[in-house]
């Protein structure tokens, strides 16, 4: 799967940063616990507690190693097609690869989506072969191989369910897209199936809860809820980007946005500009070139005693660190900057000259009118 999740950095593989989301620790503990207290003692009652604990921990670690290999397979195919991968994050429902952009061609998405489940199949097959064909290896290793073999096959099977944004849903989308050439309608079909699968999981999960298998039921319903949400959100985002694509930043920018000079004191900024205009942010312009942006947040970070001698250039975000767009950039880029960097305005700049500003509110108004 490929979605947005944050987490703790723990290493790099093939140049891709690897992260653990906090929810991963919960599922790691749950899986280890289920193996140590439930599965191993039940199947191998003659094992000592220590053996069960060591096998549980090792199996759990290898399982999440397999999930990581699955995600790495997606990412390596993507990288080979020229798509940059921000990071891979393990979280409660498995792993996600965070791509800088969506694949531009259905053929790329097809290969990328299949690479993950194919890897899980190979890993699963290898572990099962160990179990079935190498009968002389220690029982401890065979026991782990058996469980890891099946869980990887389950992982491959689950991910191949044809509901977007699961891998199978991505495969389906790429085929529809390939066939019709229309990404948006292909996504709508695949994500509707994804939502249907989500509802089905919730339904079966609730059934299981009533029949006494409440932990499995809760888990399945939870996964269903997550799937339904992810499918609906992915489609909405794509539809939004599609709508914004035909429109440029210059259409929405306002030229009447007061600018301030860099040498203005914070005191003057507050009294002569913020209070007078009611605006919360000001581009800082010097000799017709934009040198930065100062906002009410920057002002709040300065103690009031320093307002008389600190200047706007001391507290502003310098132009080099500013997220800006060019007049011909499409509004999708504006939207991404506003949401990813959580800012309230985006300057429109050409050759260092400030042409205008786009406020978050005007983009939201634009979206609500069009949709
Ligand atoms: Zn996958």
CSV table of C-alpha atoms and ligand atoms in Angstrom, one decimal:
chain,number,residue,atom,x,y,z
A,1,UNK,CA,0.0,0.0,0.0
A,2,UNK,CA,1.1,3.6,-0.6
A,3,UNK,CA,-0.3,6.2,1.8
A,4,UNK,CA,0.9,9.0,4.1
A,5,UNK,CA,2.1,7.9,7.5
A,6,UNK,CA,4.9,9.4,9.8
A,7,UNK,CA,7.2,7.5,12.0
A,8,UNK,CA,10.6,7.1,13.8
A,9,UNK,CA,13.6,6.7,11.5
A,10,UNK,CA,15.5,3.4,12.1
A,11,UNK,CA,17.7,2.9,9.1
A,12,UNK,CA,18.1,3.1,5.3
A,13,UNK,CA,18.0,0.5,2.6
A,14,UNK,CA,18.9,1.2,-1.1
A,15,UNK,CA,18.9,4.9,-0.1
A,16,UNK,CA,15.3,4.8,1.2
A,17,UNK,CA,14.8,5.9,4.8
A,18,UNK,CA,12.9,3.3,6.9
A,19,UNK,CA,10.5,4.3,9.6
A,20,UNK,CA,8.4,2.8,12.4
A,21,UNK,CA,5.1,4.4,13.2
A,22,UNK,CA,4.1,4.3,16.9
A,23,UNK,CA,1.2,2.0,16.1
A,24,UNK,CA,3.7,-0.6,14.8
A,25,UNK,CA,4.9,-1.2,18.4
A,26,UNK,CA,1.4,-2.2,19.3
A,27,UNK,CA,1.0,-4.8,16.5
A,28,UNK,CA,4.6,-6.0,17.1
A,29,UNK,CA,3.8,-6.7,20.8
A,30,UNK,CA,0.5,-8.3,19.8
A,31,UNK,CA,2.0,-10.7,17.3
A,32,UNK,CA,4.9,-11.6,19.6
A,33,UNK,CA,2.4,-12.2,22.4
A,34,UNK,CA,0.1,-14.3,20.3
A,35,UNK,CA,3.0,-16.5,19.1
A,36,UNK,CA,4.7,-16.8,22.5
A,37,UNK,CA,1.6,-17.4,24.6
A,38,UNK,CA,-0.8,-18.8,22.1
A,39,UNK,CA,0.5,-20.5,18.9
A,40,UNK,CA,3.8,-22.1,19.9
A,41,UNK,CA,2.8,-23.5,23.3
A,42,UNK,CA,-0.3,-25.0,21.6
A,43,UNK,CA,1.4,-26.7,18.7
A,44,UNK,CA,4.6,-27.5,20.6
A,45,UNK,CA,3.5,-28.2,24.2
A,46,UNK,CA,6.9,-29.8,25.0
A,47,UNK,CA,8.8,-26.6,24.5
A,48,UNK,CA,10.2,-24.7,27.5
A,49,UNK,CA,8.9,-21.2,28.1
A,50,UNK,CA,12.2,-19.7,27.1
A,51,UNK,CA,12.1,-21.6,23.7
A,52,UNK,CA,8.6,-20.3,23.1
A,53,UNK,CA,9.6,-16.7,24.0
A,54,UNK,CA,12.7,-16.8,21.8
A,55,UNK,CA,10.9,-18.4,18.9
A,56,UNK,CA,8.0,-15.9,19.3
A,57,UNK,CA,10.3,-12.9,19.2
A,58,UNK,CA,12.4,-14.1,16.3
A,59,UNK,CA,9.4,-15.1,14.3
A,60,UNK,CA,7.7,-11.8,14.9
A,61,UNK,CA,10.9,-9.9,13.8
A,62,UNK,CA,11.3,-12.1,10.7
A,63,UNK,CA,7.6,-11.5,9.9
A,64,UNK,CA,8.0,-7.7,10.0
A,65,UNK,CA,11.3,-8.2,8.0
A,66,UNK,CA,9.1,-9.9,5.3
A,67,UNK,CA,6.6,-7.0,5.4
A,68,UNK,CA,9.6,-4.7,4.9
A,69,UNK,CA,10.8,-6.8,1.9
A,70,UNK,CA,7.4,-6.6,0.4
A,71,UNK,CA,7.4,-2.7,0.6
A,72,UNK,CA,11.0,-2.6,-0.6
A,73,UNK,CA,10.0,-4.5,-3.7
A,74,UNK,CA,7.3,-1.9,-4.5
A,75,UNK,CA,9.8,0.9,-3.9
A,76,UNK,CA,12.6,-0.6,-5.9
A,77,UNK,CA,10.4,-1.0,-9.0
A,78,UNK,CA,9.1,2.5,-8.5
A,79,UNK,CA,12.7,3.9,-8.2
A,80,UNK,CA,13.7,2.0,-11.4
A,81,UNK,CA,10.8,3.8,-13.2
A,82,UNK,CA,12.2,7.2,-11.9
A,83,UNK,CA,9.7,7.7,-9.1
A,84,UNK,CA,11.4,9.1,-5.9
A,85,UNK,CA,10.5,7.2,-2.7
A,86,UNK,CA,10.4,9.5,0.4
A,87,UNK,CA,10.4,6.6,2.9
A,88,UNK,CA,9.0,3.2,3.9
A,89,UNK,CA,7.0,3.1,7.1
A,90,UNK,CA,5.9,0.1,9.1
A,91,UNK,CA,2.6,0.7,10.9
A,92,UNK,CA,-0.3,-1.2,12.5
A,93,UNK,CA,-1.7,-2.6,9.2
A,94,UNK,CA,1.7,-3.5,7.6
A,95,UNK,CA,3.9,-1.2,5.5
A,96,UNK,CA,3.5,1.8,3.3
A,97,UNK,CA,5.8,3.3,0.7
A,98,UNK,CA,5.6,7.0,0.4
A,99,UNK,CA,6.1,8.2,-3.1
A,100,UNK,CA,7.0,11.7,-4.2
A,101,UNK,CA,4.4,11.3,-7.0
A,102,UNK,CA,1.9,8.8,-8.4
A,103,UNK,CA,3.1,6.6,-11.3
A,104,UNK,CA,2.5,8.4,-14.6
A,105,UNK,CA,1.8,5.3,-16.7
A,106,UNK,CA,-0.4,2.3,-16.1
A,107,UNK,CA,2.4,-0.1,-17.1
A,108,UNK,CA,4.6,1.3,-14.2
A,109,UNK,CA,1.8,1.0,-11.7
A,110,UNK,CA,1.0,-2.5,-12.8
A,111,UNK,CA,4.6,-3.7,-12.2
A,112,UNK,CA,5.0,-1.7,-9.0
A,113,UNK,CA,1.8,-3.1,-7.5
A,114,UNK,CA,2.6,-6.7,-8.4
A,115,UNK,CA,6.2,-6.6,-7.1
A,116,UNK,CA,5.0,-6.6,-3.4
A,117,UNK,CA,2.7,-9.6,-3.4
A,118,UNK,CA,5.2,-11.4,-5.7
A,119,UNK,CA,7.9,-10.9,-3.1
A,120,UNK,CA,5.6,-12.2,-0.3
A,121,UNK,CA,4.8,-15.2,-2.4
A,122,UNK,CA,8.5,-16.0,-3.0
A,123,UNK,CA,9.3,-15.5,0.7
A,124,UNK,CA,6.4,-17.6,1.8
A,125,UNK,CA,7.3,-20.4,-0.7
A,126,UNK,CA,10.9,-20.4,0.5
A,127,UNK,CA,9.9,-20.8,4.2
A,128,UNK,CA,7.4,-23.5,3.4
A,129,UNK,CA,10.0,-25.3,1.3
A,130,UNK,CA,12.3,-25.2,4.3
A,131,UNK,CA,9.6,-26.7,6.4
A,132,UNK,CA,8.6,-29.5,4.0
A,133,UNK,CA,11.9,-30.5,2.4
A,134,UNK,CA,14.5,-29.9,5.1
A,135,UNK,CA,13.3,-32.3,7.8
A,136,UNK,CA,16.7,-32.5,9.4
A,137,UNK,CA,16.9,-28.9,10.6
A,138,UNK,CA,16.1,-28.2,14.2
A,139,UNK,CA,12.4,-28.4,15.1
A,140,UNK,CA,12.6,-24.8,16.4
A,141,UNK,CA,13.6,-23.5,12.9
A,142,UNK,CA,11.0,-25.7,11.2
A,143,UNK,CA,8.3,-24.4,13.5
A,144,UNK,CA,9.2,-20.8,12.7
A,145,UNK,CA,9.5,-21.6,8.9
A,146,UNK,CA,6.0,-23.1,8.9
A,147,UNK,CA,4.3,-20.1,10.5
A,148,UNK,CA,6.3,-17.6,8.4
A,149,UNK,CA,5.6,-19.5,5.2
A,150,UNK,CA,1.8,-19.3,5.7
A,151,UNK,CA,1.7,-15.8,7.0
A,152,UNK,CA,3.6,-14.5,3.9
A,153,UNK,CA,1.1,-16.4,1.6
A,154,UNK,CA,-1.7,-14.8,3.6
A,155,UNK,CA,0.0,-11.4,3.2
A,156,UNK,CA,0.3,-11.9,-0.6
A,157,UNK,CA,-3.4,-13.1,-0.8
A,158,UNK,CA,-4.8,-10.2,1.3
A,159,UNK,CA,-2.9,-7.6,-0.7
A,160,UNK,CA,-4.1,-9.0,-3.9
A,161,UNK,CA,-7.8,-8.3,-3.0
A,162,UNK,CA,-8.8,-6.1,-5.9
A,163,UNK,CA,-9.9,-3.1,-3.8
A,164,UNK,CA,-8.0,0.2,-4.1
A,165,UNK,CA,-5.6,1.2,-2.4
A,166,UNK,CA,-4.6,-2.5,-1.8
A,167,UNK,CA,-2.1,-3.8,-4.2
A,168,UNK,CA,-4.7,-5.9,-6.0
A,169,UNK,CA,-6.8,-2.7,-6.4
A,170,UNK,CA,-3.8,-0.9,-7.9
A,171,UNK,CA,-3.4,-3.8,-10.3
A,172,UNK,CA,-7.0,-3.5,-11.3
A,173,UNK,CA,-6.8,0.3,-11.6
A,174,UNK,CA,-3.7,0.0,-13.8
A,175,UNK,CA,-5.5,-2.5,-16.1
A,176,UNK,CA,-8.6,-0.3,-16.4
A,177,UNK,CA,-6.5,2.8,-16.9
A,178,UNK,CA,-4.4,0.9,-19.5
A,179,UNK,CA,-7.5,-0.1,-21.3
A,180,UNK,CA,-9.5,3.1,-21.3
A,181,UNK,CA,-6.7,5.7,-20.9
A,182,UNK,CA,-8.8,7.4,-18.2
A,183,UNK,CA,-7.1,7.4,-14.8
A,184,UNK,CA,-9.9,9.1,-12.9
A,185,UNK,CA,-12.7,6.7,-13.8
A,186,UNK,CA,-10.4,3.7,-13.4
A,187,UNK,CA,-9.6,5.0,-9.9
A,188,UNK,CA,-13.3,5.5,-9.1
A,189,UNK,CA,-14.1,1.9,-10.0
A,190,UNK,CA,-11.2,0.4,-8.1
A,191,UNK,CA,-11.8,2.5,-5.0
A,192,UNK,CA,-15.5,1.7,-5.0
A,193,UNK,CA,-14.6,-2.0,-4.9
A,194,UNK,CA,-12.1,-1.1,-2.1
A,195,UNK,CA,-14.9,0.6,-0.1
A,196,UNK,CA,-17.1,-2.4,-0.7
A,197,UNK,CA,-14.4,-4.8,0.6
A,198,UNK,CA,-14.0,-2.4,3.6
A,199,UNK,CA,-17.7,-2.6,4.4
A,200,UNK,CA,-17.7,-6.4,3.9
A,201,UNK,CA,-14.8,-6.7,6.4
A,202,UNK,CA,-16.7,-4.5,8.9
A,203,UNK,CA,-19.8,-6.6,8.5
A,204,UNK,CA,-18.0,-9.9,8.9
A,205,UNK,CA,-16.0,-8.4,11.8
A,206,UNK,CA,-19.2,-7.4,13.7
A,207,UNK,CA,-20.6,-10.9,13.0
A,208,UNK,CA,-17.5,-12.5,14.5
A,209,UNK,CA,-17.8,-10.2,17.6
A,210,UNK,CA,-21.4,-11.5,18.1
A,211,UNK,CA,-20.2,-15.1,17.7
A,212,UNK,CA,-17.7,-14.7,20.5
A,213,UNK,CA,-14.5,-14.2,18.5
A,214,UNK,CA,-14.4,-10.6,19.6
A,215,UNK,CA,-10.6,-10.0,19.1
A,216,UNK,CA,-10.5,-11.3,15.5
A,217,UNK,CA,-13.8,-9.6,14.8
A,218,UNK,CA,-12.6,-6.3,16.2
A,219,UNK,CA,-9.4,-6.6,14.2
A,220,UNK,CA,-11.2,-7.4,10.9
A,221,UNK,CA,-13.7,-4.5,11.4
A,222,UNK,CA,-10.9,-2.2,12.2
A,223,UNK,CA,-9.0,-3.2,9.0
A,224,UNK,CA,-12.3,-2.8,7.1
A,225,UNK,CA,-12.9,0.7,8.5
A,226,UNK,CA,-9.3,1.7,7.5
A,227,UNK,CA,-9.7,0.3,4.0
A,228,UNK,CA,-13.0,2.0,3.4
A,229,UNK,CA,-11.5,5.3,4.6
A,230,UNK,CA,-8.3,5.0,2.5
A,231,UNK,CA,-10.2,4.1,-0.6
A,232,UNK,CA,-12.6,7.0,-0.3
A,233,UNK,CA,-9.8,9.5,0.6
A,234,UNK,CA,-7.5,8.4,-2.3
A,235,UNK,CA,-10.3,8.9,-4.8
A,236,UNK,CA,-11.3,12.3,-3.4
A,237,UNK,CA,-7.7,13.4,-3.5
A,238,UNK,CA,-7.3,12.3,-7.1
A,239,UNK,CA,-10.6,13.9,-8.2
A,240,UNK,CA,-9.5,17.1,-6.5
A,241,UNK,CA,-6.1,17.1,-8.2
A,242,UNK,CA,-7.8,16.4,-11.5
A,243,UNK,CA,-10.1,19.4,-11.0
A,244,UNK,CA,-7.3,21.7,-10.1
A,245,UNK,CA,-5.0,20.6,-12.9
A,246,UNK,CA,-6.5,22.8,-15.6
A,247,UNK,CA,-6.1,26.0,-13.6
A,248,UNK,CA,-3.0,28.1,-12.9
A,249,UNK,CA,-1.8,30.0,-9.9
A,250,UNK,CA,-2.1,33.3,-11.7
A,251,UNK,CA,-5.9,32.8,-11.9
A,252,UNK,CA,-6.3,32.7,-8.2
A,253,UNK,CA,-3.6,35.0,-6.9
A,254,UNK,CA,-4.4,38.4,-5.5
A,255,UNK,CA,-2.2,41.4,-6.4
A,256,UNK,CA,-3.6,43.6,-3.7
A,257,UNK,CA,-1.7,42.1,-0.8
A,258,UNK,CA,0.3,44.7,1.1
A,259,UNK,CA,4.1,44.1,1.3
A,260,UNK,CA,6.5,45.5,3.9
A,261,UNK,CA,10.1,46.5,3.7
A,262,UNK,CA,12.7,44.4,5.6
A,263,UNK,CA,14.0,47.3,7.9
A,264,UNK,CA,10.6,47.9,9.5
A,265,UNK,CA,10.6,47.2,13.2
A,266,UNK,CA,8.4,44.5,14.7
A,267,UNK,CA,6.6,47.3,16.6
A,268,UNK,CA,5.8,49.2,13.4
A,269,UNK,CA,4.8,46.0,11.7
A,270,UNK,CA,2.3,45.3,14.5
A,271,UNK,CA,0.8,48.8,14.8
A,272,UNK,CA,1.0,50.1,11.2
A,273,UNK,CA,0.3,46.9,9.3
A,274,UNK,CA,-1.2,44.0,11.2
A,275,UNK,CA,-3.6,46.2,13.3
A,276,UNK,CA,-4.4,48.5,10.4
A,277,UNK,CA,-5.0,45.9,7.7
A,278,UNK,CA,-6.1,42.9,9.7
A,279,UNK,CA,-3.9,40.7,7.6
A,280,UNK,CA,-1.9,37.9,9.3
A,281,UNK,CA,1.0,37.6,6.8
A,282,UNK,CA,3.1,40.0,4.7
A,283,UNK,CA,5.6,39.4,1.9
A,284,UNK,CA,8.8,41.3,2.6
A,285,UNK,CA,10.0,43.2,-0.5
A,286,UNK,CA,13.2,45.1,-1.0
A,287,UNK,CA,14.0,46.9,-4.3
A,288,UNK,CA,11.1,45.1,-6.1
A,289,UNK,CA,12.5,41.6,-5.1
A,290,UNK,CA,10.8,39.4,-2.6
A,291,UNK,CA,13.3,38.7,0.3
A,292,UNK,CA,11.0,36.8,2.7
A,293,UNK,CA,7.6,36.4,4.3
A,294,UNK,CA,6.6,37.5,7.8
A,295,UNK,CA,3.6,36.2,9.6
A,296,UNK,CA,1.8,36.8,12.9
A,297,UNK,CA,3.4,33.5,14.2
A,298,UNK,CA,6.9,35.1,13.6
A,299,UNK,CA,5.8,38.1,15.6
A,300,UNK,CA,4.5,36.0,18.5
A,301,UNK,CA,7.9,34.2,18.8
A,302,UNK,CA,9.6,37.6,19.7
A,303,UNK,CA,9.3,38.9,23.3
A,304,UNK,CA,7.4,42.2,23.4
A,305,UNK,CA,10.4,44.0,24.9
A,306,UNK,CA,12.4,43.4,21.7
A,307,UNK,CA,9.7,44.7,19.3
A,308,UNK,CA,11.2,48.2,19.2
A,309,UNK,CA,14.6,47.1,17.9
A,310,UNK,CA,14.1,43.8,16.1
A,311,UNK,CA,13.2,44.2,12.5
A,312,UNK,CA,11.1,42.3,10.0
A,313,UNK,CA,14.3,40.8,8.4
A,314,UNK,CA,15.3,39.4,11.8
A,315,UNK,CA,12.2,37.4,12.2
A,316,UNK,CA,10.9,36.6,8.7
A,317,UNK,CA,11.2,33.3,6.7
A,318,UNK,CA,13.8,34.2,4.1
A,319,UNK,CA,12.9,33.8,0.5
A,320,UNK,CA,15.4,30.8,0.1
A,321,UNK,CA,13.3,28.8,2.6
A,322,UNK,CA,9.9,30.0,1.3
A,323,UNK,CA,7.6,27.6,-0.5
A,324,UNK,CA,6.4,29.4,-3.5
A,325,UNK,CA,4.9,28.8,-7.0
A,326,UNK,CA,5.3,30.3,-10.4
A,327,UNK,CA,2.3,31.9,-12.2
A,328,UNK,CA,1.9,29.0,-14.6
A,329,UNK,CA,2.1,26.3,-12.0
A,330,UNK,CA,-1.2,24.5,-11.6
A,331,UNK,CA,-3.4,24.8,-8.5
A,332,UNK,CA,-2.7,21.2,-7.6
A,333,UNK,CA,0.8,22.3,-6.7
A,334,UNK,CA,-0.6,25.2,-4.6
A,335,UNK,CA,-2.8,22.7,-2.8
A,336,UNK,CA,0.0,20.3,-2.0
A,337,UNK,CA,2.2,23.2,-0.6
A,338,UNK,CA,-0.7,24.4,1.6
A,339,UNK,CA,-1.4,21.0,3.0
A,340,UNK,CA,2.0,19.4,3.2
A,341,UNK,CA,3.8,22.4,4.8
A,342,UNK,CA,0.7,23.5,6.7
A,343,UNK,CA,1.0,27.2,5.6
A,344,UNK,CA,-1.9,29.7,5.1
A,345,UNK,CA,-0.6,31.5,2.0
A,346,UNK,CA,1.7,30.8,-1.0
A,347,UNK,CA,3.6,33.6,-2.8
A,348,UNK,CA,3.5,33.6,-6.6
A,349,UNK,CA,7.0,34.5,-7.7
A,350,UNK,CA,8.6,34.9,-11.2
A,351,UNK,CA,12.4,35.7,-11.4
A,352,UNK,CA,12.5,36.8,-7.8
A,353,UNK,CA,9.6,39.3,-8.4
A,354,UNK,CA,6.5,38.9,-6.3
A,355,UNK,CA,3.5,38.8,-8.6
A,356,UNK,CA,0.8,38.0,-6.0
A,357,UNK,CA,-0.3,35.9,-3.1
A,358,UNK,CA,-2.7,32.9,-2.9
A,359,UNK,CA,-4.5,32.5,0.5
A,360,UNK,CA,-5.6,29.1,1.7
A,361,UNK,CA,-9.2,30.5,2.0
A,362,UNK,CA,-9.4,31.5,-1.6
A,363,UNK,CA,-8.3,28.1,-2.8
A,364,UNK,CA,-10.9,26.4,-0.5
A,365,UNK,CA,-13.6,28.8,-1.8
A,366,UNK,CA,-12.5,27.9,-5.4
A,367,UNK,CA,-12.7,24.2,-4.6
A,368,UNK,CA,-16.1,24.4,-2.9
A,369,UNK,CA,-17.6,26.4,-5.8
A,370,UNK,CA,-16.3,24.0,-8.4
A,371,UNK,CA,-17.3,20.7,-6.7
B,1,LIG,ZN1,1.9,-4.0,-1.1
